[in-house]
């Protein structure tokens, strides 16, 4: 079994990655990471309704999608930025529209039923203000046929706050 953690954080040693790593400690299998900040993923040029469909894009999106589709389970880790997912994560997921129209990829068939998890963190009233992000992922998973398993909302305002979070005990058995 392989868990792929896709991080949308823009910062190394981020709180969302810290929480994801703590959750992954309870995973009984291999854990791989993709940090979207280390990849080049271009914005979507929406050609869904064009006669010839999407033009090929020279970037890392297809590589990350293939890594994701090969994993047994996927954890999406993103900080809560302006009450939603980070730009890195949003751009990556927006491009799924292109991946879904690639007949060689079989995106929807391969992602359908795949267990998905979400970890996010933020500051001010994060338990309330993080819920729209969780709902957004629930809708994304529903649309693609993924199996929404679990989420975690951590409280962390500045770098290093996650290390001292009183919520860490919730991650000890995240995958059990």
XYZ file of C-alpha atoms in Angstrom:
176
model
C 0.000 0.000 0.000
C 1.210 3.479 -0.863
C 0.003 6.788 0.510
C 0.778 9.851 -1.590
C 0.808 13.162 0.226
C 0.250 16.069 -2.137
C 1.300 19.272 -0.414
C 0.010 22.637 -1.546
C 2.099 24.588 0.932
C 4.239 27.417 -0.383
C 6.698 27.135 2.513
C 9.226 24.492 3.537
C 8.654 23.081 7.021
C 5.090 24.318 6.873
C 2.471 23.618 9.499
C 0.228 21.739 7.061
C 3.143 19.487 6.068
C 3.987 18.943 9.730
C 0.426 17.816 10.446
C 0.466 15.587 7.347
C 3.753 13.980 8.408
C 2.339 13.293 11.883
C -0.734 11.670 10.349
C 1.456 9.623 7.990
C 3.315 8.180 10.989
C 0.258 5.966 11.550
C 0.115 4.754 7.939
C 0.891 1.072 7.483
C 2.647 1.234 4.137
C 4.923 3.361 2.022
C 4.536 7.135 2.060
C 5.528 9.359 -0.866
C 5.427 13.127 -1.064
C 4.783 15.552 -3.898
C 5.344 19.177 -2.973
C 3.570 21.238 -5.602
C 5.808 24.261 -4.881
C 8.684 22.213 -6.318
C 6.815 21.525 -9.567
C 5.979 23.667 -12.555
C 2.247 23.465 -13.140
C 0.740 26.037 -15.435
C -2.705 27.566 -15.074
C -5.468 25.911 -17.018
C -6.324 27.272 -20.438
C -9.880 25.997 -20.616
C -10.380 24.250 -23.914
C -13.016 21.751 -22.774
C -15.437 22.913 -25.434
C -12.956 23.460 -28.257
C -13.342 21.180 -31.245
C -9.849 19.696 -30.792
C -9.876 19.756 -26.992
C -6.886 20.705 -24.900
C -3.506 21.561 -26.363
C -0.577 19.720 -24.753
C 1.128 21.664 -21.961
C 4.837 21.348 -21.227
C 4.986 21.202 -17.433
C 4.974 18.705 -14.533
C 1.210 18.219 -14.239
C 1.007 14.905 -16.114
C 3.859 13.468 -14.024
C 2.152 14.424 -10.759
C -1.208 13.096 -11.958
C 0.378 9.765 -12.919
C 2.066 9.531 -9.502
C -1.291 10.254 -7.889
C -3.133 7.657 -9.954
C -0.530 5.003 -9.106
C -0.911 5.583 -5.339
C -3.345 3.500 -3.300
C -4.476 6.428 -1.136
C -4.049 10.194 -1.380
C -3.754 12.822 1.322
C -4.122 16.442 0.214
C -2.365 18.822 2.607
C -2.889 22.530 2.149
C -2.833 25.578 4.346
C -6.045 27.545 4.562
C -5.350 30.608 2.405
C -8.099 33.194 2.247
C -10.633 30.537 3.324
C -9.709 28.081 0.610
C -6.921 25.869 -0.675
C -3.569 27.309 -1.663
C -2.990 28.513 -5.207
C -0.628 25.608 -5.850
C -3.335 23.109 -4.946
C -6.074 24.956 -6.813
C -4.030 25.164 -10.021
C -3.183 21.453 -9.770
C -6.823 20.453 -9.313
C -8.104 22.883 -11.969
C -5.940 21.054 -14.491
C -7.777 17.806 -13.701
C -10.304 19.056 -16.290
C -7.611 18.504 -18.877
C -6.531 15.143 -17.404
C -10.117 13.887 -17.467
C -10.266 14.466 -21.222
C -7.081 12.545 -21.977
C -8.335 9.187 -23.327
C -4.987 7.493 -22.701
C -4.968 8.465 -19.024
C -8.372 7.041 -18.003
C -8.338 9.540 -15.139
C -11.855 9.040 -13.819
C -11.717 5.247 -13.955
C -8.353 5.156 -12.207
C -9.187 7.654 -9.474
C -12.685 6.359 -8.786
C -12.923 4.611 -5.420
C -9.472 5.779 -4.359
C -9.444 6.800 -0.662
C -8.858 10.518 -0.170
C -7.960 12.518 2.930
C -7.534 16.231 3.614
C -5.377 18.052 6.139
C -5.475 21.798 6.452
C -4.562 24.374 9.043
C -5.016 28.021 9.709
C -5.501 30.554 12.462
C -8.540 32.621 13.289
C -11.552 30.363 14.031
C -10.102 27.660 11.795
C -12.650 25.031 12.872
C -15.397 27.155 11.358
C -13.518 28.935 8.585
C -11.850 25.728 7.360
C -15.142 23.931 6.742
C -15.797 25.435 3.271
C -12.419 24.018 2.170
C -13.370 20.586 3.495
C -16.715 20.831 1.702
C -14.926 21.833 -1.513
C -12.765 18.697 -1.302
C -15.836 16.598 -0.547
C -17.431 17.874 -3.765
C -14.208 17.285 -5.736
C -13.994 13.725 -4.430
C -17.664 13.112 -5.151
C -17.318 14.407 -8.718
C -14.298 12.211 -9.428
C -15.653 9.173 -7.566
C -12.986 9.265 -4.870
C -13.843 7.914 -1.432
C -13.711 10.792 1.094
C -12.333 9.111 4.202
C -11.303 11.699 6.754
C -10.131 15.241 7.331
C -8.192 17.155 9.955
C -8.233 20.881 10.618
C -5.257 22.084 12.623
C -4.738 25.393 14.298
C -1.434 27.065 13.492
C -0.866 30.729 12.804
C 2.859 31.143 12.280
C 5.789 28.866 11.371
C 6.356 26.167 13.962
C 2.977 26.489 15.682
C 1.976 22.973 14.611
C 4.807 21.498 16.688
C 3.035 22.673 19.846
C -0.550 22.062 18.769
C -2.906 20.580 21.314
C -4.523 18.727 18.382
C -1.559 16.481 17.598
C -3.106 13.603 19.531
C -5.877 13.510 16.882
C -3.254 12.512 14.316
C -1.662 9.627 16.227
C -4.132 7.143 14.756
C -5.269 9.055 11.676
C -4.971 6.012 9.400
C -6.069 3.377 11.926
